[in-house]
Coordinates of N, CA, C and O in Angstrom, one line a residue:
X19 N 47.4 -80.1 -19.9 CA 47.5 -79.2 -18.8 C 47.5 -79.9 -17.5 O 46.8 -80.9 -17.1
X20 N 48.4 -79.3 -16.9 CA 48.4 -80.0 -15.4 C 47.1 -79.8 -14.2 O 46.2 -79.0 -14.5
X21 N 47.2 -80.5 -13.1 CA 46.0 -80.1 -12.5 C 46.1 -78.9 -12.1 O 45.2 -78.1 -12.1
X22 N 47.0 -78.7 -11.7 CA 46.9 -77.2 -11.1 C 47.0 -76.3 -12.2 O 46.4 -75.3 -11.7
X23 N 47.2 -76.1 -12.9 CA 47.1 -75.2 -14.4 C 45.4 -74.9 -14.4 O 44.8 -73.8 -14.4
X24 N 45.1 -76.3 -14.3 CA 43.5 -76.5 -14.6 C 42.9 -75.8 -13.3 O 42.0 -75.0 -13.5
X25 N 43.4 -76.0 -12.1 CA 42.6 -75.3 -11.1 C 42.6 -74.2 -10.6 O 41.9 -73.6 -9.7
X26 N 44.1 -73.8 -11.5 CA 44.5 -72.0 -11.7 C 43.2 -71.7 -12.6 O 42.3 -71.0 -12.0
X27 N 43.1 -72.0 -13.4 CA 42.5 -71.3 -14.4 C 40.4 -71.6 -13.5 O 39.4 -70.9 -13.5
X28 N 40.6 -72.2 -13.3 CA 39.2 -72.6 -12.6 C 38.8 -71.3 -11.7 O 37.7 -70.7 -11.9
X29 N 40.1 -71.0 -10.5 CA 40.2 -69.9 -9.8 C 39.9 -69.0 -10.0 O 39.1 -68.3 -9.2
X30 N 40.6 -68.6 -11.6 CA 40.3 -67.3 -12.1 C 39.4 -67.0 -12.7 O 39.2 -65.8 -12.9
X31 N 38.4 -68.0 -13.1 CA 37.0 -67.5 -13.7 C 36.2 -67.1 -12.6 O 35.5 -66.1 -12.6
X32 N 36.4 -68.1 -11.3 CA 35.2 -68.0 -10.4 C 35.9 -66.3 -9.8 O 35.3 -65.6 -9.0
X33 N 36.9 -65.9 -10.2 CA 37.3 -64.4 -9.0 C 36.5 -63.7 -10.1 O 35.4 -63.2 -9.8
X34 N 36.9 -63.7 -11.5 CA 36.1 -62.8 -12.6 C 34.8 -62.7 -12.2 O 34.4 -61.6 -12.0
X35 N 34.0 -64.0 -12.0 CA 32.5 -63.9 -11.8 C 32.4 -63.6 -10.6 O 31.2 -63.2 -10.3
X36 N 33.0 -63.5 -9.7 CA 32.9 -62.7 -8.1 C 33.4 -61.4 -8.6 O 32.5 -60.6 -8.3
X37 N 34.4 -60.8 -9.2 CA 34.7 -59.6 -9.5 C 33.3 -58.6 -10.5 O 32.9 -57.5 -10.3
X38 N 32.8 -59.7 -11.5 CA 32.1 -59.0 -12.5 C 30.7 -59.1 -11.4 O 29.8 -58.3 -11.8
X39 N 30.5 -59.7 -10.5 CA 29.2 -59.4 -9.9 C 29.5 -58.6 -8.5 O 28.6 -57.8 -8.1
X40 N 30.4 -58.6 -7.9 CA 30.4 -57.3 -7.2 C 30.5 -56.1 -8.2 O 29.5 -55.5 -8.3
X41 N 31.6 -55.8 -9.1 CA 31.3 -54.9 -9.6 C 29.9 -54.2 -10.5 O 29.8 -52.9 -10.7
X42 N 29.1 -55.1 -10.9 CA 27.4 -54.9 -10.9 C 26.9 -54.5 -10.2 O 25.9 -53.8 -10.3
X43 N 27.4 -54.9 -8.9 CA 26.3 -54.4 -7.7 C 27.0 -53.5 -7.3 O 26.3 -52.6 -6.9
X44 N 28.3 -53.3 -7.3 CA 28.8 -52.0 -6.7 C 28.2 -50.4 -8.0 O 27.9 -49.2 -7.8
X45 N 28.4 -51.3 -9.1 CA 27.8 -50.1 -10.3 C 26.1 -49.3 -9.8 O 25.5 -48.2 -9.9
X46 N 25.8 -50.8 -9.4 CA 24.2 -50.2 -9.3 C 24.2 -49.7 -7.5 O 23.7 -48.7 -7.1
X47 N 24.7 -50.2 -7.0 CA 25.0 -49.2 -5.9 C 24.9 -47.5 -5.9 O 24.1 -46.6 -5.5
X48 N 26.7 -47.7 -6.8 CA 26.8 -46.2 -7.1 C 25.5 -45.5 -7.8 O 24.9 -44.5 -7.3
X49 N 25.2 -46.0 -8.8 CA 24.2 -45.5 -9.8 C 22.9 -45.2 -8.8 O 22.5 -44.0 -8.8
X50 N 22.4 -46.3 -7.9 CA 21.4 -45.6 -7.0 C 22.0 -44.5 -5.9 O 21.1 -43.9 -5.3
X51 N 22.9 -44.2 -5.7 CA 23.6 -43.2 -5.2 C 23.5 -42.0 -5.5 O 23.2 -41.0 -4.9
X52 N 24.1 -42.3 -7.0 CA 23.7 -40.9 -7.5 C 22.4 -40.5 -8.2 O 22.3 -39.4 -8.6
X53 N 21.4 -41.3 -8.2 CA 20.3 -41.0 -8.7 C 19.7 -40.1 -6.9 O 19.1 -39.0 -6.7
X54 N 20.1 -41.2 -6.1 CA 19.4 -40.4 -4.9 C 19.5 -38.9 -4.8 O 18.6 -38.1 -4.6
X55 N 21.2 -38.7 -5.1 CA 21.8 -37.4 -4.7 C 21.4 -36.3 -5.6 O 21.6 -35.1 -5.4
X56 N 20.7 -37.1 -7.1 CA 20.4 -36.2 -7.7 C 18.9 -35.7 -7.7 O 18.4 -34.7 -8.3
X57 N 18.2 -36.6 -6.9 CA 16.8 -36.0 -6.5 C 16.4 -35.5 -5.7 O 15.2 -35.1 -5.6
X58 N 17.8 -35.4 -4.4 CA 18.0 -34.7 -3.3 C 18.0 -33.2 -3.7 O 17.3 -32.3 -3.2
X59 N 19.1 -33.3 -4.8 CA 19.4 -31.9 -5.1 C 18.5 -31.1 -6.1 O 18.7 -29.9 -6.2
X60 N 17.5 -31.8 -6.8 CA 16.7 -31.5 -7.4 C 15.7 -30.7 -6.3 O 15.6 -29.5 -6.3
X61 N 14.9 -31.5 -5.2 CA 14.3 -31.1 -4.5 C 14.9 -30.0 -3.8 O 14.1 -29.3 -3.2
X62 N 16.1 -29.6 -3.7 CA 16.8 -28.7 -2.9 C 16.2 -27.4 -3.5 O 15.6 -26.4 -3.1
X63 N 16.7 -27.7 -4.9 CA 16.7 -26.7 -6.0 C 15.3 -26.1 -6.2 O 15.2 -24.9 -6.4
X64 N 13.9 -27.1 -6.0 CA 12.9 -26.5 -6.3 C 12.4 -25.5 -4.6 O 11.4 -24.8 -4.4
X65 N 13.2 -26.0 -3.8 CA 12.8 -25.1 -2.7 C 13.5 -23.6 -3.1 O 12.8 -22.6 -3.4
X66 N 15.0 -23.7 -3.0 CA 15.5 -22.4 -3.2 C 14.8 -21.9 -4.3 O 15.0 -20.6 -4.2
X67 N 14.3 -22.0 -5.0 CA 13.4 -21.7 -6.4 C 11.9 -20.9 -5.7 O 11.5 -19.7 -5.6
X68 N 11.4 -22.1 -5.3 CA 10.5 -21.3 -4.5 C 10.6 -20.3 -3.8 O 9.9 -19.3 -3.8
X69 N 11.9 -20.8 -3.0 CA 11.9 -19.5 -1.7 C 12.5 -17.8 -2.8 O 12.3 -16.6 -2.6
X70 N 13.2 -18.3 -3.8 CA 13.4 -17.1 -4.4 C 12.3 -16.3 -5.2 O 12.4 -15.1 -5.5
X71 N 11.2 -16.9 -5.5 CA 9.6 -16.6 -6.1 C 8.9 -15.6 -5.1 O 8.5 -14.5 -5.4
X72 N 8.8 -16.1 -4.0 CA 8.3 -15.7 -3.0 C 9.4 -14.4 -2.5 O 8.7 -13.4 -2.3
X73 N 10.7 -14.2 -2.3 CA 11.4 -13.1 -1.9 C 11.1 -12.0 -2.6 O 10.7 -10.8 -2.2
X74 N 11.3 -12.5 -4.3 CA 11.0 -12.0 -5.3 C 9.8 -11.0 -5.5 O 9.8 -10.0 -6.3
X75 N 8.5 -11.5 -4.6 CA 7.0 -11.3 -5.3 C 7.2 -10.2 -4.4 O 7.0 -9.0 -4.7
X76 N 7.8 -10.8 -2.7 CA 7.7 -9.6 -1.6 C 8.3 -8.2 -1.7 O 7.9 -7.1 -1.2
X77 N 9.3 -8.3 -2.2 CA 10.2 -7.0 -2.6 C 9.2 -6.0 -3.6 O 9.0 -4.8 -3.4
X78 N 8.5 -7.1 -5.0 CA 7.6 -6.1 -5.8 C 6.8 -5.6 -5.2 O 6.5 -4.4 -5.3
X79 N 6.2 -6.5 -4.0 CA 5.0 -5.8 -3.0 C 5.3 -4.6 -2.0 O 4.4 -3.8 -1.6
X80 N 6.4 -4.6 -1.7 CA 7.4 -3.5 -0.9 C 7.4 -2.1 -1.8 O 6.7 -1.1 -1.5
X81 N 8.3 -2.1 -2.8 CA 8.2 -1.4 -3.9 C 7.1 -0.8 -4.0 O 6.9 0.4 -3.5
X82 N 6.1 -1.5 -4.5 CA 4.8 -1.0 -4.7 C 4.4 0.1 -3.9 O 4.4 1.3 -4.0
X83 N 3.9 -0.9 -2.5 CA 3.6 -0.1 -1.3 C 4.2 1.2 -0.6 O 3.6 2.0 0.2
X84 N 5.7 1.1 -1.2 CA 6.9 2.5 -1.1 C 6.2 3.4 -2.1 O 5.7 4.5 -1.7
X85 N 6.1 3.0 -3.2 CA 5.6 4.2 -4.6 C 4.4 4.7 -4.1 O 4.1 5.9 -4.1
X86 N 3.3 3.4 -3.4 CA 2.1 3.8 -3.2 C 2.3 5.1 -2.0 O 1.8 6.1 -2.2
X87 N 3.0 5.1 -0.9 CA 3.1 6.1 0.5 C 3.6 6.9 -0.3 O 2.9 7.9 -0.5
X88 N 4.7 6.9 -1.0 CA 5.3 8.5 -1.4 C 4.1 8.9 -2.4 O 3.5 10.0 -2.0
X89 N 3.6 8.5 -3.1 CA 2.6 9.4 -3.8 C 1.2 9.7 -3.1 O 0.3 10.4 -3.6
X90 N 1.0 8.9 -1.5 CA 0.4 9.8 -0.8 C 1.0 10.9 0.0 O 0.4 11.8 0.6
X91 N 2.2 10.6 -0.1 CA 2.6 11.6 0.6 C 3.0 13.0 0.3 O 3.3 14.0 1.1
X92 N 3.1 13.0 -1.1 CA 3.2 14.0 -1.7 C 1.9 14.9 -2.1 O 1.7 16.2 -2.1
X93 N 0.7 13.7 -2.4 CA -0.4 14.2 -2.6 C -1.2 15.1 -1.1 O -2.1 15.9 -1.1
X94 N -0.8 14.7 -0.3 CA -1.2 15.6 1.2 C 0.1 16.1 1.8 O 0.6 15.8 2.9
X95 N 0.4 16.6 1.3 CA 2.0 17.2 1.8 C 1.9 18.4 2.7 O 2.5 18.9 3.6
X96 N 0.8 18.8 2.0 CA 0.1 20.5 2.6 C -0.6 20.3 3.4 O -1.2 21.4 3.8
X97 N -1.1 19.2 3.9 CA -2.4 19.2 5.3 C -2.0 19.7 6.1 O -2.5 20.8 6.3
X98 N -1.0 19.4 6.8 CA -1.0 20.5 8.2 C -0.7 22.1 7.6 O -1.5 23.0 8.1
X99 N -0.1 22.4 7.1 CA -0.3 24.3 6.8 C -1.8 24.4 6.5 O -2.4 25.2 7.2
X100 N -2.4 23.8 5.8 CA -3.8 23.8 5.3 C -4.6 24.1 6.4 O -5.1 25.1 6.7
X101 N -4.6 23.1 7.1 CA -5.6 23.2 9.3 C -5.0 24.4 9.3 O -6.0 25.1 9.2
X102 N -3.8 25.4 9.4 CA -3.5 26.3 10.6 C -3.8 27.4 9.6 O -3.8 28.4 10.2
X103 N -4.1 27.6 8.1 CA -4.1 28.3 7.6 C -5.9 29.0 7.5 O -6.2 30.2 7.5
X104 N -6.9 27.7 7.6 CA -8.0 28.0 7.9 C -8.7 28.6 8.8 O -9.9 28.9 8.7
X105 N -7.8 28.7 10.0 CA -8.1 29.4 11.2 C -8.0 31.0 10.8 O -8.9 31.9 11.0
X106 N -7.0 31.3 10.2 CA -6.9 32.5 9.8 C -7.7 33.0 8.3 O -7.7 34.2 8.1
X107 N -8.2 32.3 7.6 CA -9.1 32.6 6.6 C -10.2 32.8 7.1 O -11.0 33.6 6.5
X108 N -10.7 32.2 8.6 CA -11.9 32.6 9.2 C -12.0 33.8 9.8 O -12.9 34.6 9.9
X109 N -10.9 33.9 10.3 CA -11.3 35.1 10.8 C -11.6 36.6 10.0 O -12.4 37.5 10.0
X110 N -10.4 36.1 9.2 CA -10.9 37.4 8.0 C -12.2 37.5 7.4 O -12.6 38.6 6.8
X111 N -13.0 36.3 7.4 CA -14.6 36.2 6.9 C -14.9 36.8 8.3 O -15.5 37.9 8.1
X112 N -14.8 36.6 9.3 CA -15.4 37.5 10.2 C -15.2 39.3 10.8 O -16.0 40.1 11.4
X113 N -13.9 39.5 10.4 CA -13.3 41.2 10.0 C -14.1 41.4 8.6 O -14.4 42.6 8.5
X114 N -14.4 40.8 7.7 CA -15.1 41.4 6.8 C -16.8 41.6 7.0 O -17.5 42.4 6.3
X115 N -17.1 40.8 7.9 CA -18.5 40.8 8.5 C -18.6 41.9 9.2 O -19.7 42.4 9.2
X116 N -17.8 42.5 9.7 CA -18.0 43.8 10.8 C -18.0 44.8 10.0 O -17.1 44.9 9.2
X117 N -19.4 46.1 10.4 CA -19.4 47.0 9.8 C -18.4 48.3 10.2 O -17.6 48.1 11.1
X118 N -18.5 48.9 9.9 CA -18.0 50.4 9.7 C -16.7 50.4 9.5 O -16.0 51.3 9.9
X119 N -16.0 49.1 8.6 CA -14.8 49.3 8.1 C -14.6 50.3 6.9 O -15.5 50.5 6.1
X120 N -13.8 50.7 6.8 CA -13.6 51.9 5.8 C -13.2 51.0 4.6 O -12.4 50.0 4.8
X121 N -13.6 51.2 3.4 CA -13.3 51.1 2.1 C -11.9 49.8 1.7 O -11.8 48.7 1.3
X122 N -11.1 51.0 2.0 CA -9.8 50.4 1.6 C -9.4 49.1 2.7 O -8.7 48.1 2.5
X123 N -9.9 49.2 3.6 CA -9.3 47.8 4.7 C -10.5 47.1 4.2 O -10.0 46.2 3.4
X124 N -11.4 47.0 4.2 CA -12.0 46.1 3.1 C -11.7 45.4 2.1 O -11.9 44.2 1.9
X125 N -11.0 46.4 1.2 CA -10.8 45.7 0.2 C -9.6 45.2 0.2 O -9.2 44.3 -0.5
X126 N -8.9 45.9 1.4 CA -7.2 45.3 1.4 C -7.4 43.3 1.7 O -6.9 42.4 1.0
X127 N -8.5 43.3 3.2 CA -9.2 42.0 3.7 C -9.3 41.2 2.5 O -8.8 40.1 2.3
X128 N -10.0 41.8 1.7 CA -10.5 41.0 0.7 C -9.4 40.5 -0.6 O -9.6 39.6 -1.3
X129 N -8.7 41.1 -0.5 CA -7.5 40.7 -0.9 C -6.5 39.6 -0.7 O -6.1 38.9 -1.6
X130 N -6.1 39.5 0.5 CA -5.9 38.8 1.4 C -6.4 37.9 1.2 O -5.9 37.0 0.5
X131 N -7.8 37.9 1.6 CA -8.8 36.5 1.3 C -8.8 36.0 0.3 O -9.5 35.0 0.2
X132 N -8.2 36.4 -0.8 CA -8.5 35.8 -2.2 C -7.5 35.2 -2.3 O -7.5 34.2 -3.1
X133 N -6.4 35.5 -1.8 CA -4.8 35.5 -2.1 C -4.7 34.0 -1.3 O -4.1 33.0 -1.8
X134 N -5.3 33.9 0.0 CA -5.2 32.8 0.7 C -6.3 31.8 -0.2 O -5.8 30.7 -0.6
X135 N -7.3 32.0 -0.3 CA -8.6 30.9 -1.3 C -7.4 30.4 -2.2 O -7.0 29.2 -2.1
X136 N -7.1 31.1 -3.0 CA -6.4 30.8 -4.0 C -5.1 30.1 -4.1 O -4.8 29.6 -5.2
X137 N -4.0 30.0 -2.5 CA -3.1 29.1 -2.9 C -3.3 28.0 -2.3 O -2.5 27.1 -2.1
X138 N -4.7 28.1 -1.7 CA -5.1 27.0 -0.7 C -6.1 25.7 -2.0 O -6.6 24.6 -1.6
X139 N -6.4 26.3 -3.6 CA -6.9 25.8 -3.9 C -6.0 25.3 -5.3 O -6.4 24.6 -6.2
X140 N -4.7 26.0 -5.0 CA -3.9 25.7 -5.7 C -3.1 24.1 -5.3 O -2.5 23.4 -6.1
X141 N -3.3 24.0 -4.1 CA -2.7 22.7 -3.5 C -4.0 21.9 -3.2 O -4.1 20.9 -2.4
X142 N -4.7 22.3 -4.0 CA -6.1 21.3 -3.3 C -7.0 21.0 -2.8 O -7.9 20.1 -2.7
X143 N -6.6 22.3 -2.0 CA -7.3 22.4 -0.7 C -9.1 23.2 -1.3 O -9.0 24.4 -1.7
X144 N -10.6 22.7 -1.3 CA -11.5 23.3 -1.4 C -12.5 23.3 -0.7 O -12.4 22.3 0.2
X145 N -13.6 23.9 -0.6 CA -14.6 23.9 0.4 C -16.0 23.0 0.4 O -16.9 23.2 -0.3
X146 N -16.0 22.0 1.5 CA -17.2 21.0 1.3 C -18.5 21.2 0.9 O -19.2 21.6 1.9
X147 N -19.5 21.1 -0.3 CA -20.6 20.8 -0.6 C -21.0 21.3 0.2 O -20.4 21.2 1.3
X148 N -22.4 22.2 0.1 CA -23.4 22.7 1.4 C -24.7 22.3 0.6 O -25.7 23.0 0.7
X149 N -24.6 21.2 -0.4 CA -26.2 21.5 -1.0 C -27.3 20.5 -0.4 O -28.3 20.6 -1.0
X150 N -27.3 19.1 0.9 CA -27.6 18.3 1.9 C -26.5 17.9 2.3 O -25.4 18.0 1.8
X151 N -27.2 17.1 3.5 CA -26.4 16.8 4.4 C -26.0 15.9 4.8 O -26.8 15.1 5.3
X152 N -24.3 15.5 4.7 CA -23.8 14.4 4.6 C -22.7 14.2 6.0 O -21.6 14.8 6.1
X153 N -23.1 13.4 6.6 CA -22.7 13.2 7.8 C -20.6 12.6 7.8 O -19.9 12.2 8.7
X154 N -20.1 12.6 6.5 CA -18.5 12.6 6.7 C -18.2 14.2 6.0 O -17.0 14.5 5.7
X155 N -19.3 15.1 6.0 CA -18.7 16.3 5.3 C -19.3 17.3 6.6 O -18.5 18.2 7.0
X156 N -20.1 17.3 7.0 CA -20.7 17.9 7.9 C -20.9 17.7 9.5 O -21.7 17.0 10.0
X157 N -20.3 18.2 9.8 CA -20.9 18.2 11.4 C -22.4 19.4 12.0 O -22.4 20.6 12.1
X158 N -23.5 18.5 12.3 CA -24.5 19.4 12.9 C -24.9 19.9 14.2 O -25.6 19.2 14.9
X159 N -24.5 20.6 14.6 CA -24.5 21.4 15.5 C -25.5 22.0 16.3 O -25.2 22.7 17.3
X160 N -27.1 21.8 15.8 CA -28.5 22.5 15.4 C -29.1 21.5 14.7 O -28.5 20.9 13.8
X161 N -30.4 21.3 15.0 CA -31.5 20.5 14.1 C -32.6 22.1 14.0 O -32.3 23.1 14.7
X162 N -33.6 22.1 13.1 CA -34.5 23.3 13.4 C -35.4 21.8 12.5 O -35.0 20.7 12.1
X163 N -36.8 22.4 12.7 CA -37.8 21.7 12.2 C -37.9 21.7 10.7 O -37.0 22.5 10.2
X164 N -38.4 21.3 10.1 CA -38.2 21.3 8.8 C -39.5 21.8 8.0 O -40.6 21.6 8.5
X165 N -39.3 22.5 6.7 CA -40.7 23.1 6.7 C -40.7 23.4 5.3 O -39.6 23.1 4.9
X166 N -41.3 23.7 4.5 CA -41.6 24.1 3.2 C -40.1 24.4 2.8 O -39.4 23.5 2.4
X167 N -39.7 25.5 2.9 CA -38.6 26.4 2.7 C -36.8 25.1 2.5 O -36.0 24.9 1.6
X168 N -37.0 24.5 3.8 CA -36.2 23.6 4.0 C -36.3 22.2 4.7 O -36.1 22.0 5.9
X169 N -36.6 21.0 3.3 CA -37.0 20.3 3.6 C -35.8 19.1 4.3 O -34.6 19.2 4.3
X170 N -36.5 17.9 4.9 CA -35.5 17.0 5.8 C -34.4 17.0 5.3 O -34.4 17.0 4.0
X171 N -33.1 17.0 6.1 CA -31.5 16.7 5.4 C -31.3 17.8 4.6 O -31.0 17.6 3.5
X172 N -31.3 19.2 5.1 CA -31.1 19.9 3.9 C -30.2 21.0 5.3 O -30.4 20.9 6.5
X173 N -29.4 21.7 4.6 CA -28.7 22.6 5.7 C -29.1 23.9 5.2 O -29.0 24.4 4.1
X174 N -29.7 24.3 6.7 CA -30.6 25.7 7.0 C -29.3 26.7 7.0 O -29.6 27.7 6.3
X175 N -27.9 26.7 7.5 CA -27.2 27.3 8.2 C -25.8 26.9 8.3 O -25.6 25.8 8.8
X176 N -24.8 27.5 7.9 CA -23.6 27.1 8.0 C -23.2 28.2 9.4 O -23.6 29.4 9.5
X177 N -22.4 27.4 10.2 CA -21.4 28.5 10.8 C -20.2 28.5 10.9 O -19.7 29.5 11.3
X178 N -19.5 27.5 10.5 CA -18.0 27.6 9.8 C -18.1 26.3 9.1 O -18.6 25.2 9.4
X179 N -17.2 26.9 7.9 CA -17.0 26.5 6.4 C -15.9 25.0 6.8 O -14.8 24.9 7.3
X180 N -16.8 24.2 6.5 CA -15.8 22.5 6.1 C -14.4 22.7 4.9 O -14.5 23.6 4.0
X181 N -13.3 21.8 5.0 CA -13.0 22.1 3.8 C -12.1 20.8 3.6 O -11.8 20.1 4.5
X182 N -11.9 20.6 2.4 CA -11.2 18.9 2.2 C -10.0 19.0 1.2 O -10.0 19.8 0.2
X183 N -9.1 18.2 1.4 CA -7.8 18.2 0.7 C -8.0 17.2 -0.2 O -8.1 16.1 0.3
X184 N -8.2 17.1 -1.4 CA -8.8 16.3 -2.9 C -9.8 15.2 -2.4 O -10.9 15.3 -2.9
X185 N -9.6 14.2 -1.8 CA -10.8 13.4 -1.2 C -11.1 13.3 0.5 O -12.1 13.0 1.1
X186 N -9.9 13.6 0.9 CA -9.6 13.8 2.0 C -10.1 15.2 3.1 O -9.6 16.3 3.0
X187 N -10.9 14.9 3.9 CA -11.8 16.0 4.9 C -10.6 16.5 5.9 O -10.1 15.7 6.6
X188 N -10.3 17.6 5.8 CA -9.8 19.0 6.8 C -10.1 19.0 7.5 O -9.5 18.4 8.3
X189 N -11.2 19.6 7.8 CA -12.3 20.0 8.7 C -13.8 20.1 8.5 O -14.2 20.7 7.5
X190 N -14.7 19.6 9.3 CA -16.0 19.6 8.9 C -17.0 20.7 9.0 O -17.0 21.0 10.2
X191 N -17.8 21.3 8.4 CA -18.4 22.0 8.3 C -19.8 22.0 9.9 O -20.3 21.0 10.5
X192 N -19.8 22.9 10.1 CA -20.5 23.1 11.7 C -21.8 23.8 10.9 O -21.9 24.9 10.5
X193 N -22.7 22.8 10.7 CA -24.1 23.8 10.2 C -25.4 23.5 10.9 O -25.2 22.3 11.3
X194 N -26.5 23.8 11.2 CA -27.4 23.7 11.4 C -28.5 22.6 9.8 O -28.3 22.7 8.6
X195 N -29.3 21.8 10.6 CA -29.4 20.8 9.7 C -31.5 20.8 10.1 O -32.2 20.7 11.1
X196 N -31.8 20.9 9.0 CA -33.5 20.9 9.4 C -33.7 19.5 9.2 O -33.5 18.9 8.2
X197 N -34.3 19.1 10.2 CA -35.3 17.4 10.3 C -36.9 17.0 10.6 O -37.3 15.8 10.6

């Protein structure tokens, strides 16, 4: 072989071993490239993950809290007719209090009054406890002293009737309260 044959071929090993070691390092280049990109996107992923857990949880809690208001809202649907209807149940307790009504308007009154008790308790609506005295059912209006007959916390006297929509207070009862 001639010299230059010989120092061709010399050439070409040393470009191989420059070729085969850039290309190692260009491999592991790439290779950490893509390892980066893929723990980039990894991390990407467990956020949008997250953030979809959390949208997710908030919507059930939305939901919920929708089901929860319509089923209160259904369940007190009648409060306001209920207040304006009581005004007028009272009074008829007080047309029935007055004497020298004749028979039949009596009983017509009374009538009425039952007719009203009854779709007012058809929706829920009933009359607060009078057996002591509980200061979210009653309002006292009157103390009297207290005495054998009626002892402390006990109601001497109603003068208009409280009344409550299933747990919920209407109106409170106006009584005289012995202490």
């Amino acid at each position: 072989m001639s010299e230059e044959t010989k120092e061709e071929i010399k050439n070409e090993k040393v470009d191989e071993e420059v070729t085969e070691e850039l290309t190692e390092e260009a491999l592991d280049d790439i290779v950490e490239e893509e390892i980066n990109e893929l723990d980039e996107a990894q991390k990407l992923a467990a956020e949008w993950e997250n953030k979809f857990l959390r949208v997710s949880a908030e919507m059930q809690n939305v939901q919920r809290r929708g089901n929860e208001e319509r089923l209160q809202l259904i369940k007190y649907r009648s409060q306001d007719l209920a207040k304006k209807i009581l005004s007028s149940l009272d009074n008829l307790e007080r047309a029935l209090a007055v004497e020298g009504l004749t028979d039949d308007v009596k009983k017509g009154l009374e009538m009425v009054q039952e007719s009203l008790i009854s779709a007012l308790k058809e929706e829920g609506v009933e009359e607060v406890s009078y057996e002591s005295f509980d200061h979210n059912l009653h309002m006292a209006v009157q103390t009297v002293p207290a005495d054998d007959e009626h002892p402390a916390d006990s109601i001497v006297q109603v003068f208009q009737k409280g009344y409550q929509l299933h747990e919920r207070l209407l109106r409170p009862a106006m009584v005289v309260v012995a202490q």
